[in-house]
Structure formats: structure tokens, C-alpha cells
């Protein structure tokens, strides 16, 4: 085998490996968010009444966490738009931390518990699934890219 072709094979292998790594990183992050955002009525752990808590999720690659927000008064219904999360994940470099934060002022008490009520732990339960999610995504990426 000529050296040029060997070098080209190594370069192609490295490029493919980087693409796979990035695909696994981004798809796994997306899936963890999907698990966190799955309402109880659909088999998840997130309580959804008005949708404010669910809609308050934001993603960032910054270390600065956003301020909490008070739920507006009234019977309004809120909807979650995954677009902002998807854009943050898609634009993130693999070296950047991906942080997902619920900005609703009652998110922490709902997650960890307060006033004698146990926490729902929907974020922690999603995070615990990270190893299984990554493994599953790795298998899918391998299958898509031929090994």
C-alpha cells in the first residue's frame, strides 16, 4: 500500500471519528433534554399544569446562569418551543459545557422538594440516564456511518 493512500485513510478515519464524536455529543444532549421535558402524562417525570415550568427551560454554553422568572398571574397556558435548545446544542463546540436551566422561580423546590413535599427529581432522573442514552446513540451513529 502506498504511503499516500495510507495517509489518506488515516485522515479519513480521523475526520469520521470527529464527526461521530460530535454527533454522539449533540444527539445525546438533545435526548437528555427530551427526557427531562417529557410530562408525567406521557410517561415522564415533569409535572405540567400550565406549562410555565416546562416552557422556562433554556440552554446555554455560558457559565453564567440566567435569572429566575416569576409565573405571570392568571390562567394562561404556556407552550414549550424546543428551538432555542436545539440551536444551542447545534452551535456548541464539544469543548463547551452545555447547561440546561429551568428559569421558573419554583423549579428548584419542585425538583428537590420543599415544605415537607418530596422533590419530583425529573432533572436528576434524566441525568441518571446519560450513560444509557450515550450508549444507544453510539450504536445508532455506528450503524448510520458503517461501523
PDB file of N, CA and C in Angstrom, residues 24-92:
ATOM      1  N   UNK A  24     -22.572  12.099  18.440  1.00  0.00           N
ATOM      2  CA  UNK A  24     -22.962  11.454  19.700  1.00  0.00           C
ATOM      3  C   UNK A  24     -23.166  12.500  20.788  1.00  0.00           C
ATOM      4  N   UNK A  25     -22.276  13.455  20.877  1.00  0.00           N
ATOM      5  CA  UNK A  25     -22.366  14.518  21.878  1.00  0.00           C
ATOM      6  C   UNK A  25     -23.674  15.296  21.738  1.00  0.00           C
ATOM      7  N   UNK A  26     -23.952  15.753  20.551  1.00  0.00           N
ATOM      8  CA  UNK A  26     -25.125  16.607  20.341  1.00  0.00           C
ATOM      9  C   UNK A  26     -26.438  15.826  20.432  1.00  0.00           C
ATOM     10  N   UNK A  27     -26.486  14.663  19.841  1.00  0.00           N
ATOM     11  CA  UNK A  27     -27.720  13.871  19.890  1.00  0.00           C
ATOM     12  C   UNK A  27     -28.004  13.396  21.313  1.00  0.00           C
ATOM     13  N   UNK A  28     -26.979  13.031  22.060  1.00  0.00           N
ATOM     14  CA  UNK A  28     -27.174  12.599  23.449  1.00  0.00           C
ATOM     15  C   UNK A  28     -27.706  13.747  24.302  1.00  0.00           C
ATOM     16  N   UNK A  29     -27.151  14.937  24.120  1.00  0.00           N
ATOM     17  CA  UNK A  29     -27.647  16.107  24.864  1.00  0.00           C
ATOM     18  C   UNK A  29     -29.108  16.376  24.525  1.00  0.00           C
ATOM     19  N   UNK A  30     -29.441  16.291  23.252  1.00  0.00           N
ATOM     20  CA  UNK A  30     -30.826  16.513  22.829  1.00  0.00           C
ATOM     21  C   UNK A  30     -31.770  15.510  23.483  1.00  0.00           C
ATOM     22  N   UNK A  31     -31.347  14.276  23.556  1.00  0.00           N
ATOM     23  CA  UNK A  31     -32.204  13.240  24.135  1.00  0.00           C
ATOM     24  C   UNK A  31     -32.379  13.390  25.643  1.00  0.00           C
ATOM     25  N   UNK A  32     -31.337  13.820  26.337  1.00  0.00           N
ATOM     26  CA  UNK A  32     -31.486  14.057  27.772  1.00  0.00           C
ATOM     27  C   UNK A  32     -32.511  15.160  28.001  1.00  0.00           C
ATOM     28  N   UNK A  33     -32.447  16.204  27.194  1.00  0.00           N
ATOM     29  CA  UNK A  33     -33.437  17.282  27.309  1.00  0.00           C
ATOM     30  C   UNK A  33     -34.833  16.743  27.035  1.00  0.00           C
ATOM     31  N   UNK A  34     -34.981  15.904  26.040  1.00  0.00           N
ATOM     32  CA  UNK A  34     -36.286  15.316  25.738  1.00  0.00           C
ATOM     33  C   UNK A  34     -36.818  14.515  26.915  1.00  0.00           C
ATOM     34  N   UNK A  35     -35.933  13.774  27.585  1.00  0.00           N
ATOM     35  CA  UNK A  35     -36.352  13.005  28.767  1.00  0.00           C
ATOM     36  C   UNK A  35     -36.796  13.957  29.865  1.00  0.00           C
ATOM     37  N   UNK A  36     -36.000  15.017  30.111  1.00  0.00           N
ATOM     38  CA  UNK A  36     -36.361  15.998  31.146  1.00  0.00           C
ATOM     39  C   UNK A  36     -37.707  16.641  30.838  1.00  0.00           C
ATOM     40  N   UNK A  37     -37.976  16.899  29.585  1.00  0.00           N
ATOM     41  CA  UNK A  37     -39.163  17.641  29.184  1.00  0.00           C
ATOM     42  C   UNK A  37     -40.401  16.765  28.987  1.00  0.00           C
ATOM     43  N   UNK A  38     -40.278  15.475  29.186  1.00  0.00           N
ATOM     44  CA  UNK A  38     -41.432  14.589  28.998  1.00  0.00           C
ATOM     45  C   UNK A  38     -42.381  14.710  30.183  1.00  0.00           C
ATOM     46  N   UNK A  39     -43.613  15.152  29.919  1.00  0.00           N
ATOM     47  CA  UNK A  39     -44.597  15.303  31.004  1.00  0.00           C
ATOM     48  C   UNK A  39     -44.992  13.958  31.610  1.00  0.00           C
ATOM     49  N   UNK A  40     -45.446  14.011  32.837  1.00  0.00           N
ATOM     50  CA  UNK A  40     -45.913  12.793  33.518  1.00  0.00           C
ATOM     51  C   UNK A  40     -47.000  12.080  32.723  1.00  0.00           C
ATOM     52  N   UNK A  41     -47.879  12.843  32.120  1.00  0.00           N
ATOM     53  CA  UNK A  41     -48.968  12.244  31.353  1.00  0.00           C
ATOM     54  C   UNK A  41     -48.496  11.445  30.155  1.00  0.00           C
ATOM     55  N   UNK A  42     -47.238  11.661  29.748  1.00  0.00           N
ATOM     56  CA  UNK A  42     -46.670  10.930  28.615  1.00  0.00           C
ATOM     57  C   UNK A  42     -45.554   9.978  29.053  1.00  0.00           C
ATOM     58  N   UNK A  43     -45.527   9.676  30.373  1.00  0.00           N
ATOM     59  CA  UNK A  43     -44.564   8.711  30.882  1.00  0.00           C
ATOM     60  C   UNK A  43     -43.294   9.302  31.467  1.00  0.00           C
ATOM     61  N   UNK A  44     -43.191  10.636  31.512  1.00  0.00           N
ATOM     62  CA  UNK A  44     -42.011  11.276  32.082  1.00  0.00           C
ATOM     63  C   UNK A  44     -42.201  11.610  33.549  1.00  0.00           C
ATOM     64  N   UNK A  45     -41.359  12.495  34.045  1.00  0.00           N
ATOM     65  CA  UNK A  45     -41.401  12.872  35.458  1.00  0.00           C
ATOM     66  C   UNK A  45     -41.708  14.344  35.686  1.00  0.00           C
ATOM     67  N   UNK A  46     -41.927  15.104  34.629  1.00  0.00           N
ATOM     68  CA  UNK A  46     -42.164  16.534  34.752  1.00  0.00           C
ATOM     69  C   UNK A  46     -43.659  16.818  34.912  1.00  0.00           C
ATOM     70  N   UNK A  47     -43.996  17.462  36.022  1.00  0.00           N
ATOM     71  CA  UNK A  47     -45.397  17.865  36.218  1.00  0.00           C
ATOM     72  C   UNK A  47     -45.698  19.039  35.297  1.00  0.00           C
ATOM     73  N   UNK A  48     -46.817  18.962  34.616  1.00  0.00           N
ATOM     74  CA  UNK A  48     -47.221  20.058  33.739  1.00  0.00           C
ATOM     75  C   UNK A  48     -48.651  20.431  34.074  1.00  0.00           C
ATOM     76  N   UNK A  49     -48.825  21.666  34.524  1.00  0.00           N
ATOM     77  CA  UNK A  49     -50.154  22.192  34.804  1.00  0.00           C
ATOM     78  C   UNK A  49     -50.456  23.269  33.772  1.00  0.00           C
ATOM     79  N   UNK A  50     -49.810  24.421  33.902  1.00  0.00           N
ATOM     80  CA  UNK A  50     -49.985  25.495  32.917  1.00  0.00           C
ATOM     81  C   UNK A  50     -48.938  25.418  31.819  1.00  0.00           C
ATOM     82  N   UNK A  51     -47.857  24.710  32.061  1.00  0.00           N
ATOM     83  CA  UNK A  51     -46.766  24.609  31.102  1.00  0.00           C
ATOM     84  C   UNK A  51     -45.656  25.630  31.328  1.00  0.00           C
ATOM     85  N   UNK A  52     -45.801  26.505  32.345  1.00  0.00           N
ATOM     86  CA  UNK A  52     -44.803  27.544  32.598  1.00  0.00           C
ATOM     87  C   UNK A  52     -43.438  26.942  32.942  1.00  0.00           C
ATOM     88  N   UNK A  53     -43.420  25.957  33.822  1.00  0.00           N
ATOM     89  CA  UNK A  53     -42.158  25.329  34.201  1.00  0.00           C
ATOM     90  C   UNK A  53     -41.487  24.712  32.977  1.00  0.00           C
ATOM     91  N   UNK A  54     -42.215  23.955  32.224  1.00  0.00           N
ATOM     92  CA  UNK A  54     -41.682  23.300  31.020  1.00  0.00           C
ATOM     93  C   UNK A  54     -41.177  24.329  30.017  1.00  0.00           C
ATOM     94  N   UNK A  55     -41.935  25.407  29.824  1.00  0.00           N
ATOM     95  CA  UNK A  55     -41.556  26.453  28.869  1.00  0.00           C
ATOM     96  C   UNK A  55     -40.396  27.302  29.355  1.00  0.00           C
ATOM     97  N   UNK A  56     -40.072  27.216  30.649  1.00  0.00           N
ATOM     98  CA  UNK A  56     -39.000  28.053  31.191  1.00  0.00           C
ATOM     99  C   UNK A  56     -37.609  27.482  30.939  1.00  0.00           C
ATOM    100  N   UNK A  57     -37.509  26.305  30.342  1.00  0.00           N
ATOM    101  CA  UNK A  57     -36.206  25.696  30.091  1.00  0.00           C
ATOM    102  C   UNK A  57     -35.439  26.487  29.035  1.00  0.00           C
ATOM    103  N   UNK A  58     -34.190  26.786  29.344  1.00  0.00           N
ATOM    104  CA  UNK A  58     -33.300  27.400  28.359  1.00  0.00           C
ATOM    105  C   UNK A  58     -31.993  26.637  28.347  1.00  0.00           C
ATOM    106  N   UNK A  59     -31.283  26.754  27.259  1.00  0.00           N
ATOM    107  CA  UNK A  59     -29.976  26.137  27.141  1.00  0.00           C
ATOM    108  C   UNK A  59     -28.923  27.207  26.967  1.00  0.00           C
ATOM    109  N   UNK A  60     -27.719  26.905  27.439  1.00  0.00           N
ATOM    110  CA  UNK A  60     -26.619  27.855  27.314  1.00  0.00           C
ATOM    111  C   UNK A  60     -25.296  27.110  27.300  1.00  0.00           C
ATOM    112  N   UNK A  61     -24.297  27.743  26.707  1.00  0.00           N
ATOM    113  CA  UNK A  61     -22.921  27.243  26.797  1.00  0.00           C
ATOM    114  C   UNK A  61     -22.112  28.162  27.703  1.00  0.00           C
ATOM    115  N   UNK A  62     -22.775  29.110  28.319  1.00  0.00           N
ATOM    116  CA  UNK A  62     -22.147  30.069  29.215  1.00  0.00           C
ATOM    117  C   UNK A  62     -22.117  29.511  30.628  1.00  0.00           C
ATOM    118  N   UNK A  63     -21.189  30.010  31.416  1.00  0.00           N
ATOM    119  CA  UNK A  63     -21.149  29.601  32.818  1.00  0.00           C
ATOM    120  C   UNK A  63     -22.095  30.435  33.672  1.00  0.00           C
ATOM    121  N   UNK A  64     -22.507  31.581  33.153  1.00  0.00           N
ATOM    122  CA  UNK A  64     -23.443  32.441  33.891  1.00  0.00           C
ATOM    123  C   UNK A  64     -24.853  31.882  33.755  1.00  0.00           C
ATOM    124  N   UNK A  65     -25.505  31.663  34.884  1.00  0.00           N
ATOM    125  CA  UNK A  65     -26.860  31.130  34.855  1.00  0.00           C
ATOM    126  C   UNK A  65     -27.865  32.275  34.775  1.00  0.00           C
ATOM    127  N   UNK A  66     -28.941  32.068  34.064  1.00  0.00           N
ATOM    128  CA  UNK A  66     -29.948  33.119  33.918  1.00  0.00           C
ATOM    129  C   UNK A  66     -30.746  33.322  35.207  1.00  0.00           C
ATOM    130  N   UNK A  67     -31.375  34.457  35.285  1.00  0.00           N
ATOM    131  CA  UNK A  67     -32.225  34.778  36.437  1.00  0.00           C
ATOM    132  C   UNK A  67     -33.500  33.942  36.395  1.00  0.00           C
ATOM    133  N   UNK A  68     -34.080  33.757  37.570  1.00  0.00           N
ATOM    134  CA  UNK A  68     -35.357  33.054  37.620  1.00  0.00           C
ATOM    135  C   UNK A  68     -36.476  34.008  37.227  1.00  0.00           C
ATOM    136  N   UNK A  69     -37.581  33.435  36.805  1.00  0.00           N
ATOM    137  CA  UNK A  69     -38.729  34.226  36.386  1.00  0.00           C
ATOM    138  C   UNK A  69     -39.949  33.832  37.202  1.00  0.00           C
ATOM    139  N   UNK A  70     -40.729  34.826  37.559  1.00  0.00           N
ATOM    140  CA  UNK A  70     -41.996  34.607  38.251  1.00  0.00           C
ATOM    141  C   UNK A  70     -43.055  34.195  37.236  1.00  0.00           C
ATOM    142  N   UNK A  71     -43.895  33.288  37.644  1.00  0.00           N
ATOM    143  CA  UNK A  71     -45.008  32.887  36.791  1.00  0.00           C
ATOM    144  C   UNK A  71     -46.017  34.036  36.749  1.00  0.00           C
ATOM    145  N   UNK A  72     -46.420  34.450  35.560  1.00  0.00           N
ATOM    146  CA  UNK A  72     -47.426  35.515  35.457  1.00  0.00           C
ATOM    147  C   UNK A  72     -48.753  35.081  36.087  1.00  0.00           C
ATOM    148  N   UNK A  73     -49.470  36.034  36.622  1.00  0.00           N
ATOM    149  CA  UNK A  73     -50.787  35.749  37.189  1.00  0.00           C
ATOM    150  C   UNK A  73     -51.773  35.395  36.083  1.00  0.00           C
ATOM    151  N   UNK A  74     -52.784  34.662  36.477  1.00  0.00           N
ATOM    152  CA  UNK A  74     -53.843  34.334  35.525  1.00  0.00           C
ATOM    153  C   UNK A  74     -53.765  32.905  35.047  1.00  0.00           C
ATOM    154  N   UNK A  75     -54.769  32.495  34.340  1.00  0.00           N
ATOM    155  CA  UNK A  75     -54.882  31.091  33.913  1.00  0.00           C
ATOM    156  C   UNK A  75     -54.189  30.795  32.582  1.00  0.00           C
ATOM    157  N   UNK A  76     -53.229  31.602  32.197  1.00  0.00           N
ATOM    158  CA  UNK A  76     -52.585  31.427  30.898  1.00  0.00           C
ATOM    159  C   UNK A  76     -51.936  30.054  30.770  1.00  0.00           C
ATOM    160  N   UNK A  77     -51.922  29.564  29.568  1.00  0.00           N
ATOM    161  CA  UNK A  77     -51.220  28.328  29.256  1.00  0.00           C
ATOM    162  C   UNK A  77     -49.941  28.700  28.519  1.00  0.00           C
ATOM    163  N   UNK A  78     -48.886  27.971  28.776  1.00  0.00           N
ATOM    164  CA  UNK A  78     -47.591  28.244  28.173  1.00  0.00           C
ATOM    165  C   UNK A  78     -47.181  27.042  27.348  1.00  0.00           C
ATOM    166  N   UNK A  79     -46.464  27.297  26.281  1.00  0.00           N
ATOM    167  CA  UNK A  79     -46.012  26.179  25.456  1.00  0.00           C
ATOM    168  C   UNK A  79     -44.493  26.207  25.339  1.00  0.00           C
ATOM    169  N   UNK A  80     -43.945  25.050  25.231  1.00  0.00           N
ATOM    170  CA  UNK A  80     -42.505  24.869  25.118  1.00  0.00           C
ATOM    171  C   UNK A  80     -42.122  24.866  23.658  1.00  0.00           C
ATOM    172  N   UNK A  81     -41.097  25.643  23.324  1.00  0.00           N
ATOM    173  CA  UNK A  81     -40.536  25.676  21.986  1.00  0.00           C
ATOM    174  C   UNK A  81     -39.107  25.163  22.078  1.00  0.00           C
ATOM    175  N   UNK A  82     -38.842  24.021  21.504  1.00  0.00           N
ATOM    176  CA  UNK A  82     -37.526  23.392  21.599  1.00  0.00           C
ATOM    177  C   UNK A  82     -36.485  24.066  20.718  1.00  0.00           C
ATOM    178  N   UNK A  83     -36.879  25.053  19.951  1.00  0.00           N
ATOM    179  CA  UNK A  83     -35.963  25.700  19.013  1.00  0.00           C
ATOM    180  C   UNK A  83     -34.727  26.288  19.655  1.00  0.00           C
ATOM    181  N   UNK A  84     -34.873  26.995  20.765  1.00  0.00           N
ATOM    182  CA  UNK A  84     -33.734  27.624  21.414  1.00  0.00           C
ATOM    183  C   UNK A  84     -32.750  26.558  21.907  1.00  0.00           C
ATOM    184  N   UNK A  85     -33.270  25.496  22.482  1.00  0.00           N
ATOM    185  CA  UNK A  85     -32.419  24.402  22.958  1.00  0.00           C
ATOM    186  C   UNK A  85     -31.669  23.765  21.786  1.00  0.00           C
ATOM    187  N   UNK A  86     -32.380  23.491  20.717  1.00  0.00           N
ATOM    188  CA  UNK A  86     -31.759  22.861  19.541  1.00  0.00           C
ATOM    189  C   UNK A  86     -30.658  23.733  18.953  1.00  0.00           C
ATOM    190  N   UNK A  87     -30.892  25.042  18.903  1.00  0.00           N
ATOM    191  CA  UNK A  87     -29.870  25.951  18.379  1.00  0.00           C
ATOM    192  C   UNK A  87     -28.619  25.965  19.249  1.00  0.00           C
ATOM    193  N   UNK A  88     -28.796  25.971  20.556  1.00  0.00           N
ATOM    194  CA  UNK A  88     -27.644  25.961  21.466  1.00  0.00           C
ATOM    195  C   UNK A  88     -26.851  24.669  21.277  1.00  0.00           C
ATOM    196  N   UNK A  89     -27.535  23.548  21.221  1.00  0.00           N
ATOM    197  CA  UNK A  89     -26.851  22.266  21.052  1.00  0.00           C
ATOM    198  C   UNK A  89     -26.134  22.226  19.698  1.00  0.00           C
ATOM    199  N   UNK A  90     -26.811  22.628  18.650  1.00  0.00           N
ATOM    200  CA  UNK A  90     -26.224  22.582  17.309  1.00  0.00           C
ATOM    201  C   UNK A  90     -24.999  23.478  17.190  1.00  0.00           C
ATOM    202  N   UNK A  91     -25.010  24.611  17.882  1.00  0.00           N
ATOM    203  CA  UNK A  91     -23.901  25.552  17.778  1.00  0.00           C
ATOM    204  C   UNK A  91     -22.771  25.316  18.757  1.00  0.00           C
ATOM    205  N   UNK A  92     -22.943  24.377  19.661  1.00  0.00           N
ATOM    206  CA  UNK A  92     -21.929  24.146  20.700  1.00  0.00           C
ATOM    207  C   UNK A  92     -20.744  23.366  20.157  1.00  0.00           C
TER     208      UNK A  92
END
